[in-house]
Structures are given as C-alpha cells and as structure tokens.
C-alpha positions as a printed NumPy array, in Angstrom:
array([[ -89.236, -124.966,  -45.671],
       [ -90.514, -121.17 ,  -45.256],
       [ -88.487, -119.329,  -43.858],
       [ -89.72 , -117.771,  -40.208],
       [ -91.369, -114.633,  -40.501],
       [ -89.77 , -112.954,  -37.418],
       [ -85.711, -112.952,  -37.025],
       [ -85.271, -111.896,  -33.315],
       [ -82.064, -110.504,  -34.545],
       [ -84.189, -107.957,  -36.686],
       [ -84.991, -106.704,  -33.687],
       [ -81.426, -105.335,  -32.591],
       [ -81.279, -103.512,  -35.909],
       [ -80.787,  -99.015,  -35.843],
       [ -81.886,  -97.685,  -39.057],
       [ -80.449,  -94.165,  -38.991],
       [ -80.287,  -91.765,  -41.929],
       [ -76.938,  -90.286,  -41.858],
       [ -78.18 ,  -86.383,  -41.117],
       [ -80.574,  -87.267,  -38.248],
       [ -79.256,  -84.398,  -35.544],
       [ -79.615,  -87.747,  -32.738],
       [ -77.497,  -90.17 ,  -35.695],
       [ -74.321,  -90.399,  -33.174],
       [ -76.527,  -91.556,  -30.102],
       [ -78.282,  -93.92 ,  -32.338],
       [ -75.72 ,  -95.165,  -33.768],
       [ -73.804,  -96.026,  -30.524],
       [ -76.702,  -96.923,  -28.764],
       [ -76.957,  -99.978,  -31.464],
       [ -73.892, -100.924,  -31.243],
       [ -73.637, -101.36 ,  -27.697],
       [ -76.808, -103.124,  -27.515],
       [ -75.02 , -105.864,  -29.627],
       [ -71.343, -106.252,  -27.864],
       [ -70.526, -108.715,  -25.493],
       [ -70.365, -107.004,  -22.232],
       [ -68.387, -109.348,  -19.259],
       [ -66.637, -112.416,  -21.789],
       [ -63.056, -110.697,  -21.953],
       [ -63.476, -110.54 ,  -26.277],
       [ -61.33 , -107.866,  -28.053],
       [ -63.675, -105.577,  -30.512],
       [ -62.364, -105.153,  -33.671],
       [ -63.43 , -103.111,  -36.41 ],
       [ -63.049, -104.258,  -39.797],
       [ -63.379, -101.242,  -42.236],
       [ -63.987, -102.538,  -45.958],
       [ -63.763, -101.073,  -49.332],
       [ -61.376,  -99.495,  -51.65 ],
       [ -60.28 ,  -95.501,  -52.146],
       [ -60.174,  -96.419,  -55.824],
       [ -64.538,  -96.518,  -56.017],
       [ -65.537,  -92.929,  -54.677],
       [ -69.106,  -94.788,  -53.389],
       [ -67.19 ,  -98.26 ,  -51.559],
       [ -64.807,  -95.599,  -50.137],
       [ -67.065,  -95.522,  -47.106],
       [ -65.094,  -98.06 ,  -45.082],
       [ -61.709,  -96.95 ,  -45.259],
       [ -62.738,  -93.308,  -45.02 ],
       [ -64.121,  -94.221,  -41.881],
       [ -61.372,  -96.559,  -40.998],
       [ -59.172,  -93.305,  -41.545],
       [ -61.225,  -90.983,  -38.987],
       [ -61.281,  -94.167,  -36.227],
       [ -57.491,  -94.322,  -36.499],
       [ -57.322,  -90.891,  -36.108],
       [ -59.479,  -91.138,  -33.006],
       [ -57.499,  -92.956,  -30.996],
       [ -60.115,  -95.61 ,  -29.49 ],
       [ -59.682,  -96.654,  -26.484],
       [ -60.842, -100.632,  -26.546],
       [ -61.741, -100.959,  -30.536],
       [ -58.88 , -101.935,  -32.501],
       [ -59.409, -100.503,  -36.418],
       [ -58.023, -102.753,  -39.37 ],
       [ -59.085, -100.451,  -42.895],
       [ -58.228,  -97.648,  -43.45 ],
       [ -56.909,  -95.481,  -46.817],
       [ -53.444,  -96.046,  -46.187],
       [ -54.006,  -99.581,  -45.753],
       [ -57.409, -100.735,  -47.084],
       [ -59.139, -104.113,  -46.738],
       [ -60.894, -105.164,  -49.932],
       [ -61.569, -107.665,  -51.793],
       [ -58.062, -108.924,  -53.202],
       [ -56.691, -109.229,  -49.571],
       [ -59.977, -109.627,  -47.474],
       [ -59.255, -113.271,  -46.417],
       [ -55.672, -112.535,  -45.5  ],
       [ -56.672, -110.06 ,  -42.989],
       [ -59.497, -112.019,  -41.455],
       [ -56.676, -114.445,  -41.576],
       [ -54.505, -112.22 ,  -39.659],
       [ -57.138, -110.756,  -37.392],
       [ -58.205, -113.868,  -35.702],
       [ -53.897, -114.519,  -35.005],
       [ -53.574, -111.284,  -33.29 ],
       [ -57.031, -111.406,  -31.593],
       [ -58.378, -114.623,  -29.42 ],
       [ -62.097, -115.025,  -30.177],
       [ -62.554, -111.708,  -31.792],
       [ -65.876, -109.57 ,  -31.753],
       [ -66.001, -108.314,  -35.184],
       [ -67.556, -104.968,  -36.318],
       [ -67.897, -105.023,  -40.176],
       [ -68.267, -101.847,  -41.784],
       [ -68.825, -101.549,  -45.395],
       [ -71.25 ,  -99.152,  -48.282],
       [ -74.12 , -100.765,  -49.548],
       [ -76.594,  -99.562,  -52.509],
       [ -80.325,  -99.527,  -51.995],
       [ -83.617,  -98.239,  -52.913],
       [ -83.567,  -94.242,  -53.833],
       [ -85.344,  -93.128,  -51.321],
       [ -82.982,  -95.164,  -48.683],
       [ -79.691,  -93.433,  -49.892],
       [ -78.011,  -91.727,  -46.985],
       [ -79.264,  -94.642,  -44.362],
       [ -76.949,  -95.94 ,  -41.786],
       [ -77.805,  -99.373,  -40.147],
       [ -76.322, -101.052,  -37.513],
       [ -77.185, -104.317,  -36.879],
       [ -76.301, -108.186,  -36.011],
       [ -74.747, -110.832,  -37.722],
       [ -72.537, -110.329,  -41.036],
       [ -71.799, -107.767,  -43.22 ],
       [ -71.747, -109.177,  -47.085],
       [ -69.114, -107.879,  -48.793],
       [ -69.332, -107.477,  -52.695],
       [ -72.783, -108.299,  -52.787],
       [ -73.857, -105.287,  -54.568],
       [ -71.529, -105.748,  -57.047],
       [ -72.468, -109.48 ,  -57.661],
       [ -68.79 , -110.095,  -56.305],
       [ -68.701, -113.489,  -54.28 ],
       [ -66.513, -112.924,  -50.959],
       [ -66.702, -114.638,  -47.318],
       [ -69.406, -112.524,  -44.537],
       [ -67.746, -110.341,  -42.08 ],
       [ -68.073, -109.946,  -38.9  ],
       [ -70.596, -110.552,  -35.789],
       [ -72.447, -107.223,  -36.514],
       [ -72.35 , -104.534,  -39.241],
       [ -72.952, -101.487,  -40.211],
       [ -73.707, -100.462,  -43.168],
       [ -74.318,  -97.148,  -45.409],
       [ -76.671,  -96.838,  -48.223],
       [ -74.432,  -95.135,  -50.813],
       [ -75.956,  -94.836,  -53.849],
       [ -79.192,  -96.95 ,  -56.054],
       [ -79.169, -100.436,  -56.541],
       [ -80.719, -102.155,  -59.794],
       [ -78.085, -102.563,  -62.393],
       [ -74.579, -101.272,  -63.385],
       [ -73.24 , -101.094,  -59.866],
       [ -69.808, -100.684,  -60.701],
       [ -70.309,  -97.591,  -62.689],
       [ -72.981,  -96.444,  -59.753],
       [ -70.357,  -96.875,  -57.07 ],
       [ -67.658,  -95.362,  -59.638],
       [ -70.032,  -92.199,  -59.669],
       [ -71.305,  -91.814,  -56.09 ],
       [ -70.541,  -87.994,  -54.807],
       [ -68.02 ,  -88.411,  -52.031],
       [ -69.364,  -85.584,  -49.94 ],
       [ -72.256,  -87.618,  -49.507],
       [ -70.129,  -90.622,  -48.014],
       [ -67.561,  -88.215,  -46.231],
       [ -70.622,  -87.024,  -43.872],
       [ -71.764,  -90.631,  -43.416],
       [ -67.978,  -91.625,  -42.146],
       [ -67.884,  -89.193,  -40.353],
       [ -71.206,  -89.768,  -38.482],
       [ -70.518,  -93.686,  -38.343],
       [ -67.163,  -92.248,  -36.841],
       [ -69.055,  -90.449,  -34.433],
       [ -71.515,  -93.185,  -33.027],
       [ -68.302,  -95.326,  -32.372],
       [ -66.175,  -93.164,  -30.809],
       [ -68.875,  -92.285,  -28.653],
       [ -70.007,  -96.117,  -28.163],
       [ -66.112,  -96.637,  -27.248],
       [ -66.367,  -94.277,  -24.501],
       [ -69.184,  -96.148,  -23.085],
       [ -67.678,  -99.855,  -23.54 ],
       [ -64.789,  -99.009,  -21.775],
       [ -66.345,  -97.29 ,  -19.122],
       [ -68.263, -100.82 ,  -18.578],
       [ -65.775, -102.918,  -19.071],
       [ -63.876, -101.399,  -16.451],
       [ -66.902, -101.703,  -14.375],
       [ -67.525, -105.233,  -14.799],
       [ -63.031, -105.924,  -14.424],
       [ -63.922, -104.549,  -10.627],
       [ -66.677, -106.335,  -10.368],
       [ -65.032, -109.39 ,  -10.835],
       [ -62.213, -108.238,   -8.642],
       [ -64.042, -107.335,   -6.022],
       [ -65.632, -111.008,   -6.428],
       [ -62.959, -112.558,   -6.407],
       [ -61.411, -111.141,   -3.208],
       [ -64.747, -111.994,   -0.957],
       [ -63.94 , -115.701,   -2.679]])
C-alpha cells in the first residue's frame, strides 16, 4: 500500500531555527497547540541524551535549564546530573508511567540533518526516535517531540555527534528552554481556567 500523501499530524509541526528573534513564541505556540487541554493528564518532559557526546548533549542540557526553572505543571525527567539515555531509557519510561497516570509525554532529544538544516528546532506530534541517527535501535518516546538539528547526517554519526561545537547546542537548550517555560506559563494559566470551569459546572448541577 502507498503510503498517504498528507499526514494531518504534519500539519501541527513548528519548524524554528534556533536564532529566529520570535523562536520562544514559536516554540511555545507549538507546543500548546498539541497538549491536551481539559482531560486532567500530567505533562511530562522526557529530556534524552548523554553529557558524554558534546552534539546528543542537547537533552539533558536542556533538562538542566527546565529544572532550574522551576515549572509550574511540567514535570522534567533528564537532566546532566541524572541523564536518560539509552542504557536506562526503558527503566525510566518504566518509572514514568508509575509515578504519572496516563502521562502526556514531551520527548526532547538532538537529531542530525541536512547542512543547511543545522540549528533547526521542531516541535511536533507523535514520537521522538531515539538513537536513530546513530543506527541505535531503542523504543519511540513520547506523544510529541521536539527535536534539534545538531550537526550533518550521512555517515560516521558517532564521531559527528562526538565533534558537534557545544555552543551551538547550549543556545538551542536554551531557546527550547525558553519556548517551554513560556508555554508552561500559558498551560497553567488554562488549566486553571478550565478547573473553574468545571467547578463552576458542577455547582449549577
């Protein structure tokens, strides 16, 4: 069978490169288009990657800064201190879905691209892959991502990631960083709409 030409979830995808000057409205405008406003789910961001690979450092980096931020309704698992990769990935999904009922999960993880894509952010639904560009075969993550174009795909990706300049992924943490705090602002300002919404509902009942 072909497969459709149109995914209506391609729709919902923010391409952003990381030094737009509007990247943190972007970014959160994304991902609140994509969370589940009104069905009571926990959002948790799931920061992958390793501080030992300067180019998949991009997830705990920004795990680091999110921790740091304080968010309000996102709960952060990730970070440099305590990194998820891929030797304990499935343990902490594991351990995410026992300390969250029905999770919404945020993946966050550095991808390799084309050249001229290097330095893109994209937020977007469904799964982020984990280990794909480094041929590495581990389970999909999440029920959106976002992702940041590190460094060239084609061949020797280890070495590539080895050798990625981490100034370049320090400023896309931190502007990931900035879209979410900024998108966490927002949820919880909703959310606490629609909780007195449904209170005021409930008292007219």
């Amino acid at each position: 069978m072909n497969p459709p030409l149109f995914n209506p979830l391609d729709a919902f995808d923010v391409n952003i490169k990381y030094d737009d000057p509007s990247s943190n409205e972007k970014i959160s405008s994304g991902i609140i288009d994509l969370l589940p406003f009104g069905y009571k789910r926990q959002i948790v961001i799931v920061c992958i990657g390793t501080d030992r690979s300067t180019g998949d450092s991009l997830g705990p980096l920004a795990g680091t800064f999110l921790k740091e931020a304080r968010l309000e309704s996102f709960h952060v698992y990730g970070t440099l201190e305590d990194p998820v990769h891929a030797v304990n990935l499935n343990e902490k999904i594991a351990m995410i879905h026992q300390q969250h009922f029905r999770p919404f999960i945020i993946g966050i993880d550095a991808c390799l691209g084309k050249l001229k894509n290097i330095g893109m952010i994209k937020v977007g639904a469904g799964p982020v892959k984990p280990g794909a560009g480094v041929k590495k075969e581990l389970p999909a993550v999440g029920n959106m991502h976002i992702t940041g174009i590190v460094n060239i795909s084609g061949h020797m990706e280890f070495f590539v990631l080895q050798n990625t300049r981490l100034n370049l992924v320090m400023k896309m943490a931190k502007q990931i960083v900035a879209g979410i705090v900024e998108a966490d602002i927002i949820y919880t300002n909703k959310a606490a709409n629609f909780q007195l919404e449904w209170d005021m509902n409930t008292e007219t009942i």
